[in-house]
PDB file of C-alpha atoms in Angstrom:
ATOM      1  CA  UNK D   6     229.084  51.913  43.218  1.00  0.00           C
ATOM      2  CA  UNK D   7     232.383  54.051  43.498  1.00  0.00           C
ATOM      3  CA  UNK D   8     234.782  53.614  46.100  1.00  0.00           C
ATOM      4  CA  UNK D   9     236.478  55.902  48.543  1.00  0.00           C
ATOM      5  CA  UNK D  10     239.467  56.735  50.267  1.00  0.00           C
ATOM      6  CA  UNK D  11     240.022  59.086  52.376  1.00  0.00           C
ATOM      7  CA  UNK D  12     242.039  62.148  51.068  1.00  0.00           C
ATOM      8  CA  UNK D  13     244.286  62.885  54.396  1.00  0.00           C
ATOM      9  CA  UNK D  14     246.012  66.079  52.808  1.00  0.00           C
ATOM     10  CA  UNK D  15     242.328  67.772  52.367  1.00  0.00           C
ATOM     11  CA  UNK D  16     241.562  66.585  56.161  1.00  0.00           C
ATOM     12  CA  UNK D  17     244.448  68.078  57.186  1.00  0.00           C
ATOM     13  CA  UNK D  18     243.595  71.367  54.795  1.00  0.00           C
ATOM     14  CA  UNK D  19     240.054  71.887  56.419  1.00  0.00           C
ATOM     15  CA  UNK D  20     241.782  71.587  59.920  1.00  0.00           C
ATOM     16  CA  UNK D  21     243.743  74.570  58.447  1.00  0.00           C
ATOM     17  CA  UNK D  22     241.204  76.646  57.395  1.00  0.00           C
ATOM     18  CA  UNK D  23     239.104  76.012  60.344  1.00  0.00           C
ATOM     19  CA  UNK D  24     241.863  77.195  62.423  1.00  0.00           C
ATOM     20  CA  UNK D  25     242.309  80.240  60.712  1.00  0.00           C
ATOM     21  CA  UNK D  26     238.407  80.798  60.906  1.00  0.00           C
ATOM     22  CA  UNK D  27     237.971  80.833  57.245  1.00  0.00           C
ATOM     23  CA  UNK D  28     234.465  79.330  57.289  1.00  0.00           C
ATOM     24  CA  UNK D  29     230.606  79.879  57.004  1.00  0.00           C
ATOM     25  CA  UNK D  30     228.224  78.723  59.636  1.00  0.00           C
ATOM     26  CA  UNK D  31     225.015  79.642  57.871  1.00  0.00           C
ATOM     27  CA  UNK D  32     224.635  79.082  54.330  1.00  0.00           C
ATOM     28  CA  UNK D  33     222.656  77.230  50.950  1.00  0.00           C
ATOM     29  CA  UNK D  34     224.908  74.293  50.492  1.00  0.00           C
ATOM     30  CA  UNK D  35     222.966  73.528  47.323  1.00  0.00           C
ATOM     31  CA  UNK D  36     223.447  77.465  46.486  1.00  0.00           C
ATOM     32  CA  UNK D  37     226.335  78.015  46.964  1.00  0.00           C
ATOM     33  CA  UNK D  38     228.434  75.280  46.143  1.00  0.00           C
ATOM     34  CA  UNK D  39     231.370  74.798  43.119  1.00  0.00           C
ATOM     35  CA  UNK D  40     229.663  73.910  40.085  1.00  0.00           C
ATOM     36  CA  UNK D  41     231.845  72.646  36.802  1.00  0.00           C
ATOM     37  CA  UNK D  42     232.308  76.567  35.759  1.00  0.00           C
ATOM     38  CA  UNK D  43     233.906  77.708  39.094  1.00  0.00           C
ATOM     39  CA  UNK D  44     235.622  74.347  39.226  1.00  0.00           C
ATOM     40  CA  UNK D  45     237.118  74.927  35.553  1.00  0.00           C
ATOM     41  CA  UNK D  46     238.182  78.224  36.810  1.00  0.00           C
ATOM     42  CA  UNK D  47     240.069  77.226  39.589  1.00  0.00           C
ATOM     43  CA  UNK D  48     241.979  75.036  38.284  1.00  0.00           C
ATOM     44  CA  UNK D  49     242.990  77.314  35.597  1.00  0.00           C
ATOM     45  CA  UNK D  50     244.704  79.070  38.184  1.00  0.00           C
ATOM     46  CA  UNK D  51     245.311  76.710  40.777  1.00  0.00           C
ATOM     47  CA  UNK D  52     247.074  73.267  40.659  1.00  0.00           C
ATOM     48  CA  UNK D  53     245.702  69.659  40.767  1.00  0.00           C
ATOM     49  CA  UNK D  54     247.005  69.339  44.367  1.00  0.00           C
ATOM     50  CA  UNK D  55     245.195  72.176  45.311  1.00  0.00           C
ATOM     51  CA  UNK D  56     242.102  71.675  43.792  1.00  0.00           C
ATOM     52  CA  UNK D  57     242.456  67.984  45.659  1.00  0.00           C
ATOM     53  CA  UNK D  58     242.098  69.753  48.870  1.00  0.00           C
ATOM     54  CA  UNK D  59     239.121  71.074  48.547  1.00  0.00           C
ATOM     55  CA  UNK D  60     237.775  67.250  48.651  1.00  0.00           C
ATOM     56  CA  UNK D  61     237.969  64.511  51.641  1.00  0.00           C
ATOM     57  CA  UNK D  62     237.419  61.539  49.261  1.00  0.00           C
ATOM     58  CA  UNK D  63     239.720  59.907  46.616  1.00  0.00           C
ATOM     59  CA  UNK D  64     237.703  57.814  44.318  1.00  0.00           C
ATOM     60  CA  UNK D  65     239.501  54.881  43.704  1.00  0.00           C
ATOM     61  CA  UNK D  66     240.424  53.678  40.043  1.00  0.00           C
ATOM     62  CA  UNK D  67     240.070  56.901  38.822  1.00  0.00           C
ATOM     63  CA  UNK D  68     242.838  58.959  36.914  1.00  0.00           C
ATOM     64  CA  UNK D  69     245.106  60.945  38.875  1.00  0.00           C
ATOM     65  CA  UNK D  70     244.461  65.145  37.356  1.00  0.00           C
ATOM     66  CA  UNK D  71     240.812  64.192  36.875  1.00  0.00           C
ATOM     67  CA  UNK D  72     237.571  66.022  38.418  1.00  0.00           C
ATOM     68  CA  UNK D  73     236.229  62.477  38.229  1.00  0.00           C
ATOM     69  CA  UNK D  74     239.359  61.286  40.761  1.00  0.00           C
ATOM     70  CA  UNK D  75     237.915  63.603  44.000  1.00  0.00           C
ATOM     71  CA  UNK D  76     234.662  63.852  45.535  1.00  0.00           C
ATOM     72  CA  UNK D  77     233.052  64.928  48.969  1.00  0.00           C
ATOM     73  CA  UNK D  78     234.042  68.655  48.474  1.00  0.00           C
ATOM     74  CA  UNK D  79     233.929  70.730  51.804  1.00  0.00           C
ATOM     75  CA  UNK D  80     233.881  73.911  50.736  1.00  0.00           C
ATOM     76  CA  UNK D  81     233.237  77.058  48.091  1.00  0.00           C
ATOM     77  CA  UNK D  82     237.275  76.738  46.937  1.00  0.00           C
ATOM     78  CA  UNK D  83     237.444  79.270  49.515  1.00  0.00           C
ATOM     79  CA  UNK D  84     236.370  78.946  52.449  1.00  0.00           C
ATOM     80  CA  UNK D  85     234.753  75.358  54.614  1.00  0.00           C
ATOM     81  CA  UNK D  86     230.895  75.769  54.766  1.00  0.00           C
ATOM     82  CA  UNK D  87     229.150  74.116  57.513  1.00  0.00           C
ATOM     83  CA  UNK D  88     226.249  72.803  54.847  1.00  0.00           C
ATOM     84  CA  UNK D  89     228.936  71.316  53.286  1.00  0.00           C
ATOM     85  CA  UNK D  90     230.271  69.060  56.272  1.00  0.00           C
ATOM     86  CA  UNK D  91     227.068  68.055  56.953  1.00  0.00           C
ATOM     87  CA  UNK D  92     226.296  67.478  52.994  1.00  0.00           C
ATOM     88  CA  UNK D  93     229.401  65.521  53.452  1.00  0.00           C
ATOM     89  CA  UNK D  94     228.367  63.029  56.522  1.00  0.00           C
ATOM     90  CA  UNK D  95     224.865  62.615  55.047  1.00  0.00           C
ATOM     91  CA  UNK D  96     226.223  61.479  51.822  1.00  0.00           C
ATOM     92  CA  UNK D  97     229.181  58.743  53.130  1.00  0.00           C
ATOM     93  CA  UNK D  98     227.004  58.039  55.688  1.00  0.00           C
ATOM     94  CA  UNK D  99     223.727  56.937  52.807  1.00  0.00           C
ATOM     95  CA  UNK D 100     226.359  55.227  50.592  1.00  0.00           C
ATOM     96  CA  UNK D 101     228.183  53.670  53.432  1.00  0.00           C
ATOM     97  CA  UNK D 102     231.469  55.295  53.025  1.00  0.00           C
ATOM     98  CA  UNK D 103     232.411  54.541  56.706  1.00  0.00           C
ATOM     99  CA  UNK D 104     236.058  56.467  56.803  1.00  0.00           C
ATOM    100  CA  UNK D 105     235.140  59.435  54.587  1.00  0.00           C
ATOM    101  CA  UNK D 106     231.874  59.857  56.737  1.00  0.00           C
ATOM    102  CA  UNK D 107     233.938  59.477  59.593  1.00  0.00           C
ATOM    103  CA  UNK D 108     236.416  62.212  58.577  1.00  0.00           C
ATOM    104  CA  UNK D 109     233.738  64.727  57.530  1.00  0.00           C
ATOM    105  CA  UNK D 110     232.079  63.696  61.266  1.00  0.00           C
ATOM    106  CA  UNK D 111     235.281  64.668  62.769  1.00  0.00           C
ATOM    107  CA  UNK D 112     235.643  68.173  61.178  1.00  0.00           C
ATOM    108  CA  UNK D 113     231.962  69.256  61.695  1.00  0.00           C
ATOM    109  CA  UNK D 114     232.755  68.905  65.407  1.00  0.00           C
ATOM    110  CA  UNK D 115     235.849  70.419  65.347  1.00  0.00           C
ATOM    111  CA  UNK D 116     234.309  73.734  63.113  1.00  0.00           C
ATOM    112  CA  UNK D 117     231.657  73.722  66.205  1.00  0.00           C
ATOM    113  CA  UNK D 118     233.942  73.499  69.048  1.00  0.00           C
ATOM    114  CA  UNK D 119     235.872  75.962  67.162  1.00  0.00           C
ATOM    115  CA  UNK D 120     232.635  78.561  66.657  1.00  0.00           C
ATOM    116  CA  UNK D 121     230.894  77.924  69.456  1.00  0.00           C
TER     117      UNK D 121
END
């Protein structure tokens, strides 16, 4: 099993966006999230570092300026989806990925507080 570390700049990104209310409360996470087309495409026009925010886990071992180095995406690229948070705790939390879960924990309260 893959490990995990926790990617602080995409933490710190999601804080961001959540702040500037660039979210959705309600949606299909399994609908709407990034598949390998609309990840190609961003980051034909976006860099690695970017792209890297969009995920709160760093898989360790694994290449730096691969797809293969970032996982636990919170978001559509665009804007942080609720579904995805909680896709995101579910997930750590099976495969016992205590910080990531932790992380993802912490930002699905803060989007609440935040919308509530």
């Amino acid at each position: 099993m893959a490990s995990y570390s926790v990617n602080q700049a995409a933490v710190d990104r999601c804080r961001e966006l959540i702040d500037k209310k660039q979210y959705v409360l309600d949606s299909d996470w399994g609908e709407v999230q990034p598949g390998a087309e609309a990840q190609n495409s961003y980051l034909e026009s976006h860099s690695w570092d970017e792209y890297a925010g969009w995920h709160l886990g760093l898989t360790e071992g694994a290449n730096d300026e691969t797809k293969a180095r970032f996982a636990f995406v919170y978001g559509d690229l665009r804007r942080v989806h609720r579904t995805a948070l909680i896709a995101c705790v579910y997930r750590a939390s099976e495969w016992r990925h205590k910080d990531v879960e932790l992380a993802a924990h912490e930002l699905l309260q803060l989007l609440d507080a935040k919308s509530a």
